[in-house]
Coordinates of C-alpha atoms and ligand atoms in Angstrom, one line a residue:
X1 CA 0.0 0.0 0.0
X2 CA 1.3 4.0 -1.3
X3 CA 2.2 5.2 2.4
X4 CA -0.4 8.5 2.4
X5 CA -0.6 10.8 5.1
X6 CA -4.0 12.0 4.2
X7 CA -5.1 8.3 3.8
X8 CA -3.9 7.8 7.3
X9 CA -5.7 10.6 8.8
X10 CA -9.2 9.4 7.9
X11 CA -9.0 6.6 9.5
X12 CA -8.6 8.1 12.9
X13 CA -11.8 9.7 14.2
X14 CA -10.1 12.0 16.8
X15 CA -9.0 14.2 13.6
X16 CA -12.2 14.9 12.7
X17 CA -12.5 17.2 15.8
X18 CA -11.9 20.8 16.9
X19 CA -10.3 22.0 19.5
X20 CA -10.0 25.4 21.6
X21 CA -12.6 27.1 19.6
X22 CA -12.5 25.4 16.3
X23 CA -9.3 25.1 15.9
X24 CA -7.6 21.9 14.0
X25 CA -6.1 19.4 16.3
X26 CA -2.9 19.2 15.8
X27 CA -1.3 16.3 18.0
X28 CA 2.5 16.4 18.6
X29 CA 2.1 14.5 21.7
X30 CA 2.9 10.8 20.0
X31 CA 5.6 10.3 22.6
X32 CA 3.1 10.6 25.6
X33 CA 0.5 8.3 24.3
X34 CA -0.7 7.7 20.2
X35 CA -4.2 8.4 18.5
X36 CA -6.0 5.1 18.1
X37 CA -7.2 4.0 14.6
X38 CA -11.2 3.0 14.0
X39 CA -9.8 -0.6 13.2
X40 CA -8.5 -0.3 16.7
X41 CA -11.2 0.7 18.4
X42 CA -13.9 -1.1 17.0
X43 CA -11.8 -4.7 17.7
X44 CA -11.7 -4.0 21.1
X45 CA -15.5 -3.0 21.2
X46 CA -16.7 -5.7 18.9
X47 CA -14.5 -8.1 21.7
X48 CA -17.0 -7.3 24.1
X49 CA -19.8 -6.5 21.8
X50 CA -19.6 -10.4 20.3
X51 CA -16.4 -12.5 22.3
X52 CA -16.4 -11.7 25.6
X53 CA -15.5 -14.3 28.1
X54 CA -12.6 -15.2 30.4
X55 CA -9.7 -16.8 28.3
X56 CA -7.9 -20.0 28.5
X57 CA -10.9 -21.5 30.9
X58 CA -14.7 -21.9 30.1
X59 CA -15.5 -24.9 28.0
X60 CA -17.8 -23.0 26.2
X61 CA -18.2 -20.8 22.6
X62 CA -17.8 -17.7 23.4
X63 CA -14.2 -18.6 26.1
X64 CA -13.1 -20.6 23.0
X65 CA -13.5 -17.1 20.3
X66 CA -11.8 -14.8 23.3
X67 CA -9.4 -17.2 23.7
X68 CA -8.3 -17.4 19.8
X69 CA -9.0 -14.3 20.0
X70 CA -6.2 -13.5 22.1
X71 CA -4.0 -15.9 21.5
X72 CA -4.3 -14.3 17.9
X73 CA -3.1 -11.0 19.0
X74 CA 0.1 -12.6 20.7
X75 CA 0.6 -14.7 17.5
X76 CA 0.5 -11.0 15.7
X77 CA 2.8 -9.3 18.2
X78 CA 5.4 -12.3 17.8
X79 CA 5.5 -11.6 14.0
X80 CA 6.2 -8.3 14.6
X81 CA 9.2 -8.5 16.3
X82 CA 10.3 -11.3 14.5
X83 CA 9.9 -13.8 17.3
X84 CA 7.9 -17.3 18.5
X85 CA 4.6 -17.2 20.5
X86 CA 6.0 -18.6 23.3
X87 CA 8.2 -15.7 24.1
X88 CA 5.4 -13.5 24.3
X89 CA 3.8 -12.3 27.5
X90 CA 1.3 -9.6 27.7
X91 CA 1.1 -7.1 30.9
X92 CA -0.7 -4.0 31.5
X93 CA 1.9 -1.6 30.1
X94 CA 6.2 -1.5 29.8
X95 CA 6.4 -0.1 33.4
X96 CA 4.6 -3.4 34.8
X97 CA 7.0 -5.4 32.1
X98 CA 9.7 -4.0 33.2
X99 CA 8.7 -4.3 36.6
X100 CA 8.1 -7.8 35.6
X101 CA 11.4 -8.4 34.9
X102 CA 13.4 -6.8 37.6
X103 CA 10.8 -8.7 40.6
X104 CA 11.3 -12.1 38.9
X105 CA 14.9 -11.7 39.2
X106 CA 14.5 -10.5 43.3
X107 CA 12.6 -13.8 43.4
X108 CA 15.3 -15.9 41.5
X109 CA 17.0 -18.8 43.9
X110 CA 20.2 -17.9 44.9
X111 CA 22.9 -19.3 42.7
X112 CA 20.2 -19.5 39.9
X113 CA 21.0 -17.7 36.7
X114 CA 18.8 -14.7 37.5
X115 CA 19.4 -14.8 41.6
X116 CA 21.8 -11.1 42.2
X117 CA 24.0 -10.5 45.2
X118 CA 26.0 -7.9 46.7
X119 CA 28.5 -9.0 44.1
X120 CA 26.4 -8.1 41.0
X121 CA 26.2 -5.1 39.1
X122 CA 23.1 -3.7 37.1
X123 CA 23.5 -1.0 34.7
X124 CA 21.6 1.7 33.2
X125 CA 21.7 4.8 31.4
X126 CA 21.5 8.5 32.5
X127 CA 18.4 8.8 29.7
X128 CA 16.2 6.2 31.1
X129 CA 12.5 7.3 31.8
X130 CA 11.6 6.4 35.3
X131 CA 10.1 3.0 34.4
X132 CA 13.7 1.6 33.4
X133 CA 15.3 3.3 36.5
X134 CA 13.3 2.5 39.9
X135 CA 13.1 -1.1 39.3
X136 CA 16.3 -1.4 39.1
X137 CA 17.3 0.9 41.8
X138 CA 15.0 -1.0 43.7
X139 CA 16.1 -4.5 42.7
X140 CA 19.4 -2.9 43.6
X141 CA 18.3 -1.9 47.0
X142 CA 16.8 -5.6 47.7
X143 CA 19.7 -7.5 46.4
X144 CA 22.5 -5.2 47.5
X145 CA 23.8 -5.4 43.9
X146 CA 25.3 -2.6 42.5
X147 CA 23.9 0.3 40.0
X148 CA 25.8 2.1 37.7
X149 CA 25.3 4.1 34.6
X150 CA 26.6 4.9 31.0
X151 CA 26.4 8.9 31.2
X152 CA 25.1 11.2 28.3
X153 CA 27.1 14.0 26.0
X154 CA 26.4 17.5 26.1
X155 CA 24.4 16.4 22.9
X156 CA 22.3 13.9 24.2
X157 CA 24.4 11.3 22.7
X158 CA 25.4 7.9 25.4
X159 CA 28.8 8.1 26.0
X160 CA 30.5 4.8 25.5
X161 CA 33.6 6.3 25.8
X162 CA 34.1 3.9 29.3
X163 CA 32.1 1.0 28.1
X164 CA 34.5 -1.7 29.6
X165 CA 34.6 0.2 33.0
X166 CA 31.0 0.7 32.8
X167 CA 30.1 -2.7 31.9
X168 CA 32.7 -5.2 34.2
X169 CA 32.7 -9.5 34.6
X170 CA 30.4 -8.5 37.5
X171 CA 27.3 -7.2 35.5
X172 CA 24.4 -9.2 35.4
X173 CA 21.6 -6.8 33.5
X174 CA 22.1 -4.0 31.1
X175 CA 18.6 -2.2 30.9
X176 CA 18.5 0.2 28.6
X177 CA 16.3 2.8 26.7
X178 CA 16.3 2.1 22.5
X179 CA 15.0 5.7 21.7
X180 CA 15.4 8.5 24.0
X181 CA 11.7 9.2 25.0
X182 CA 13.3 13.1 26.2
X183 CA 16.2 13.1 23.3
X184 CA 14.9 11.4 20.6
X185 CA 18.2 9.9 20.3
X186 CA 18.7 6.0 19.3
X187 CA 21.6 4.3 21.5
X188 CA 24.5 2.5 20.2
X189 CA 23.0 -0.9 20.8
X190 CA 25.0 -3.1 19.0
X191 CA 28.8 -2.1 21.1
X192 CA 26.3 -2.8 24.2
X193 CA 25.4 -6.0 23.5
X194 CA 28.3 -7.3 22.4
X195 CA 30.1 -5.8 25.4
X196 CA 27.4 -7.2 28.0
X197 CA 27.0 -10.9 26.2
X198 CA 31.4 -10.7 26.0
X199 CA 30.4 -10.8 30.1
X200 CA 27.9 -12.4 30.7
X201 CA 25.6 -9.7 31.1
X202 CA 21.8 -9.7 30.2
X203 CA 20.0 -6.7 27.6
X204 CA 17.0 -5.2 28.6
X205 CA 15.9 -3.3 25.9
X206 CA 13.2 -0.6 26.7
X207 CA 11.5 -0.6 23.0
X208 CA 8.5 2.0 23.7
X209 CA 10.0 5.0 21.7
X210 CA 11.4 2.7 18.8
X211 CA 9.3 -0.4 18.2
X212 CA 6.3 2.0 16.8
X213 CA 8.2 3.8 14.5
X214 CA 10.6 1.5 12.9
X215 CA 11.1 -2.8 12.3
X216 CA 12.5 -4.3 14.7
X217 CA 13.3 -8.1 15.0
X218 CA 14.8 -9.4 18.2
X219 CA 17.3 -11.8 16.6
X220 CA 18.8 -9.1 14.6
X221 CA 18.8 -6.6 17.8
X222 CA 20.2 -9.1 19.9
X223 CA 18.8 -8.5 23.0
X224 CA 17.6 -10.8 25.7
X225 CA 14.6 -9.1 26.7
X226 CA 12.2 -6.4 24.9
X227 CA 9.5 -4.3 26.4
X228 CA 7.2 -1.9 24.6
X229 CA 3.5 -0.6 25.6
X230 CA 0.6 -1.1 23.2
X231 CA -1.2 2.7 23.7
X232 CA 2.2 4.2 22.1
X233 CA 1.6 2.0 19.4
X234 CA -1.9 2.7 18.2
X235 CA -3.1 0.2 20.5
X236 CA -5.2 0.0 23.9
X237 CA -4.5 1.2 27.3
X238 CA -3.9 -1.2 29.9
X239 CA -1.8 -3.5 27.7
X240 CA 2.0 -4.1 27.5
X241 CA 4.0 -6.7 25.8
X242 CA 7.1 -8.7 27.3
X243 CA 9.3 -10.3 25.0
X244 CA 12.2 -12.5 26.2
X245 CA 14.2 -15.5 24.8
X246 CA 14.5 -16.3 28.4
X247 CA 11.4 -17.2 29.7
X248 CA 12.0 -20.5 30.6
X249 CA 15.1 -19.5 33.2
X250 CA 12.8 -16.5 35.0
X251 CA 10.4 -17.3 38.2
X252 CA 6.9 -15.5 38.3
X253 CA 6.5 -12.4 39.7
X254 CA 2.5 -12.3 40.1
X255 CA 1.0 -15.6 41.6
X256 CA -2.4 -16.6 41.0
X257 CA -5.2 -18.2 38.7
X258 CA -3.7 -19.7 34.9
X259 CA -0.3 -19.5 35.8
X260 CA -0.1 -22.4 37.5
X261 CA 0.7 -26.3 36.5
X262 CA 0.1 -28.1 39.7
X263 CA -1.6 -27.0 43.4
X264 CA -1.8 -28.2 46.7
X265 CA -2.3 -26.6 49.9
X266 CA 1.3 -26.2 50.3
X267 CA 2.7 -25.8 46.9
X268 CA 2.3 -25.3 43.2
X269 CA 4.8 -25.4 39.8
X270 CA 3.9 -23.0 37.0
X271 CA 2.8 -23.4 33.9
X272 CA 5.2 -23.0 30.8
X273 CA 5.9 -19.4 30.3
X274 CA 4.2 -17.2 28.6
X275 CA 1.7 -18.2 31.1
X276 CA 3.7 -18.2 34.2
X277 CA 3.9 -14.9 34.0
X278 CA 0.1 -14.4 33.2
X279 CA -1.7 -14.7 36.2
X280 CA -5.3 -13.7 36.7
X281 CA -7.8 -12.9 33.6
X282 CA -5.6 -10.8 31.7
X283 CA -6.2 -7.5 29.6
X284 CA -8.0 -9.3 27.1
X285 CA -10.4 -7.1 24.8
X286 CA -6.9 -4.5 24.8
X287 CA -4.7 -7.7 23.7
X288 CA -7.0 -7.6 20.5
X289 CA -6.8 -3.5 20.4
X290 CA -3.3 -4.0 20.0
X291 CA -3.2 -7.1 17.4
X292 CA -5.3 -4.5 15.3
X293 CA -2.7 -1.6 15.8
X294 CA -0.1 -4.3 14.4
X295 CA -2.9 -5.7 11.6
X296 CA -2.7 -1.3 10.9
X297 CA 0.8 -0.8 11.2
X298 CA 2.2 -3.9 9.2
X299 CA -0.3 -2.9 6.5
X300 CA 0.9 0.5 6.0
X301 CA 4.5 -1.1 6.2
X302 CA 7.3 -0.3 8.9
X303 CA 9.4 1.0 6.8
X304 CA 7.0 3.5 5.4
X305 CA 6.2 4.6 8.9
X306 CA 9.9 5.0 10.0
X307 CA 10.9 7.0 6.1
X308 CA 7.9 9.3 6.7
X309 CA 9.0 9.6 10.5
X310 CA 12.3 10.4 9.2
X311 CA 11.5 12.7 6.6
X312 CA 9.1 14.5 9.0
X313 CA 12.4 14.9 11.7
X314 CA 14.1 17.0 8.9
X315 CA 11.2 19.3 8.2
X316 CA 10.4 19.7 12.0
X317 CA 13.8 19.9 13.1
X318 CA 14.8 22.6 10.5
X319 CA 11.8 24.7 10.6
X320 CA 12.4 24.5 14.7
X321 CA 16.1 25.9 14.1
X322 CA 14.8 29.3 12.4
X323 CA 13.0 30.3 15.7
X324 CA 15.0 33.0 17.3
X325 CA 16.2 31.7 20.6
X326 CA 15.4 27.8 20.6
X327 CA 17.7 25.3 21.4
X328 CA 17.2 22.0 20.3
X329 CA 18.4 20.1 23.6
X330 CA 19.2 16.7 21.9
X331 CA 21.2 15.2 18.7
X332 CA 20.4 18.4 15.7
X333 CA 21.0 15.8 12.8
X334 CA 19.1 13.1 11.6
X335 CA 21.4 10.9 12.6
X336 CA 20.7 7.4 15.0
X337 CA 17.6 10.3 15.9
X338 CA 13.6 9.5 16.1
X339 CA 10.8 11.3 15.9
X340 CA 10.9 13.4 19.5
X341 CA 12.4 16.6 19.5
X342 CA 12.9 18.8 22.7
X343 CA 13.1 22.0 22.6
X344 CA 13.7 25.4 25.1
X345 CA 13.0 28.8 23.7
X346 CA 14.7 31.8 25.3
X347 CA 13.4 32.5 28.8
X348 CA 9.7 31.2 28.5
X349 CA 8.8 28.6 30.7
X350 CA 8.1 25.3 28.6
X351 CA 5.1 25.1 30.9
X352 CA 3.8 28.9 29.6
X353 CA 5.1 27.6 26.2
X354 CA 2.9 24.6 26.2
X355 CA 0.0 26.4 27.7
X356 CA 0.4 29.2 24.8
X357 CA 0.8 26.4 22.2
X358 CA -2.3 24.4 23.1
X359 CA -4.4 27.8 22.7
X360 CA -3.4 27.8 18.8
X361 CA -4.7 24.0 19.0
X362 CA -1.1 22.7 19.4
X363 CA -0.4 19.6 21.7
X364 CA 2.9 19.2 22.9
X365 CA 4.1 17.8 26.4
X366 CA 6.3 19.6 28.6
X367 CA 8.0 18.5 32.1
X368 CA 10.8 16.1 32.5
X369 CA 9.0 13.8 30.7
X370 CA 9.5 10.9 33.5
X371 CA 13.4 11.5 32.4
X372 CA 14.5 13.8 35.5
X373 CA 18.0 12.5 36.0
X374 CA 18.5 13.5 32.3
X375 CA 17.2 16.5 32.5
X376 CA 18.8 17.5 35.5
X377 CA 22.0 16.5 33.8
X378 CA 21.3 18.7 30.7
X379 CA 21.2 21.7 33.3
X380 CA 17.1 22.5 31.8
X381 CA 14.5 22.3 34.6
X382 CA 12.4 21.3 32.0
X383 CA 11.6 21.0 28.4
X384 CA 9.1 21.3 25.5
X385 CA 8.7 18.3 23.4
X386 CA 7.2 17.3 19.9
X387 CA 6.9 14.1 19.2
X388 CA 5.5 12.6 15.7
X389 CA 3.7 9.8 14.1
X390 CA 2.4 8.4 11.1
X391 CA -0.6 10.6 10.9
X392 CA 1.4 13.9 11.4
X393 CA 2.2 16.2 8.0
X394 CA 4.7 19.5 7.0
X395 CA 1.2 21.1 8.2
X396 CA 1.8 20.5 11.7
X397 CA 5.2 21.2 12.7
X398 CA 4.1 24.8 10.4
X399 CA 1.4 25.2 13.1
X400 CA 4.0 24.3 15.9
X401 CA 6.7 27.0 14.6
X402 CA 3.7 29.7 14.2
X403 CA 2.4 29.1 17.7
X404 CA 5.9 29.5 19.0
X405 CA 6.4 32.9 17.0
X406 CA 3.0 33.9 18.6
X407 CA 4.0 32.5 22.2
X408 CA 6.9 34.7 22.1
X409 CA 5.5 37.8 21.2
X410 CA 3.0 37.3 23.7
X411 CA 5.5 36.6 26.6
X412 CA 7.6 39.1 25.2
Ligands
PLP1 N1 9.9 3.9 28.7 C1 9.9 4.9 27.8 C2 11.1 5.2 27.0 C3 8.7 5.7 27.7 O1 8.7 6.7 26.9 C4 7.6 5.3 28.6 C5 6.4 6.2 28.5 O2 6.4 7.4 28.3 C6 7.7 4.2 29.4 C7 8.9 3.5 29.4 C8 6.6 3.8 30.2 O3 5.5 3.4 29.5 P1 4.0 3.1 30.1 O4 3.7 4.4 30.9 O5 3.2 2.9 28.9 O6 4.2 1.9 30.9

């Protein structure tokens, strides 16, 4: 299928609305959360309009239909990332994967492969968004294991300038951001995972600002475990995917109902994974919300999403650069760069900036954006960011650069 922007646009209804006085909508705010497509939508709707049941239980019609239902969407997600079914778990978001991940290691025997001690090291990066920092300060905290970092440039690039200090025979997990959710910029992954596998070391790869916008496929990334969250993908809230290669090795983290093989009063043995790590009724009718995002996003074509991404950077990037006073705070090129683009201008307050912007009917985020180490580190209290999608055009970063060129003329 012709990749077309204004094909894409119809087949979200949130476009057809007006904001702030009949103004268009224009939605910069992909990063955050993405617009959902009527395909979307209306699968997780129909779901409970015509499937709904509990999967993987009732021996009935409608439990078998939710049940391939779901299963479906995780046989869609594997294809995806170009990996098996089996390797597939669904949560409620990345924050509960990654969560996910760093609990079932706390609960790993010790001597086990995933058990940590005092001895142990877990990295990180000084651009991770919260949600791939606390857990493993936390797991760090409970194990006594220790946590260190890869620090970022002046321009927002990860400096791997120390790698082999950085990353030692002690580390056990690298964890690790993909895409920049603040920055925008893509990591070096490949130097990382051949430094972390040369030791040992696990990769956690925290896919929520990349595996939207461009193909991925596990083997060729080489990771050991991938996160991403569906609502960033055109997807549902309230579902998440894990994937790992390494199911099999990790213990549960949440106990409960389908997850288990065997119970007695005293004891039970888990199910093969995915399902160990699926207790309870899961997010079902948001499961099929997200195989449609995928069924959307693989007929539009990966590639076409991440060149019109890319092309879109330029523009946005470039026509950001003319206004007087705004510094891009992140990599200025297109290169190993996404989609997200933060910004300061002069002496206005991103929060005045966004609340100025969002009057012209521009939606952009501003804040730490969840990254506050980073920012901190990039001596802004805070920034303005603009983050992209499929559905964006020229047409909205023109709006964006005119709203700023109002904003400071008001705040002048
Ligand atoms: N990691 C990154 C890079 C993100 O941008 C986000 C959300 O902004 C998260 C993790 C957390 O995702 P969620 O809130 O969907 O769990």
């Amino acid at each position: 299928m012709a990749f077309s922007v204004a094909n894409v646009r119809q087949d979200f209804p949130i476009f057809e609305r007006t904001i702030r006085d009949g103004k268009k909508l224009v939605y910069l705010d992909s990063g955050a959360t993405s617009q959902k497509p009527l395909s979307v939508i209306e699968a997780e709707s129909n779901f409970y309009k015509f499937h709904n049941a509990a999967v993987h239980r009732g021996a009935h019609q409608l439990a078998e239909e939710a049940t391939d239902a779901y299963e479906g969407a995780r046989l869609k997600v594997a294809k995806f990332l170009g990996a098996d079914e089996e390797q597939i778990v669904f949560t409620k978001g990345a924050t509960e994967s990654l969560n996910l991940i760093a609990y079932a290691m706390g609960n790993a025997e010790p001597g086990t492969r995933f058990a940590l001690t005092s001895k142990d090291k877990i990295v990180v990066t000084e651009m991770e968004h919260h949600a791939n920092l606390i857990p493993w300060q936390q797991l760090a905290a409970r194990t006594g294991a220790q946590l260190s970092w890869f620090e970022v440039t002046p321009d927002g690039r990860l400096d791997l300038s120390n790698i082999n200090a950085v990353i030692t025979e002690n580390t056990k997990v690298v964890a690790l951001t993909h895409q920049s959710n603040v920055l925008g910029t893509i990591i070096p992954l490949k130097a990382i995972v051949a430094r972390a596998h040369a030791v040992g070391a696990v990769v956690v790869l925290d896919a929520c600002q990349s595996a939207p916008h461009m193909p991925i496929d596990v083997k060729e990334l080489g990771v050991d475990f991938l996160v991403f969250s569906g609502h960033k993908a055109l997807g549902s809230t309230g579902v998440g995917v894990l994937w790992s290669s390494e199911l099999d090795d990790l213990p549960p983290f949440l106990y409960g109902g389908s997850m288990i093989e065997t119970v007695t009063m005293t004891a039970a043995t888990w199910a093969p994974a995915p399902r160990k790590f699926e207790a309870g009724v899961p997010n079902m009718a948001q499961a099929v919300g997200l195989g449609a995002a995928i069924d959307y996003l693989t007929a539009h074509g990966m590639s076409n999403v991440h060149d019109h991404e890319m092309a879109l950077t330029k523009y946005l990037i470039e026509k950001l650069l003319q206004v007087p006073d705004l510094k891009i705070v992140g990599p200025t090129d297109l290169d190993s760069r996404g989609g997200t683009v933060s910004f300061t201008v002069g002496e206005i307050h991103p929060h005045d900036l966004g609340q100025y912007v969002d009057s012209q009917g521009v939606a952009v985020r501003t804040g730490h954006h969840c990254a506050w180490p980073l920012t901190r580190k990039l001596g802004v209290p805070a920034t303005t960011r603009a983050s992209i999608y499929l559905y964006n055009d020229e047409s909205d970063c023109d709006a964006l650069f005119d709203a700023i060129l109002g904003a400071q003329k008001y705040f002048a």
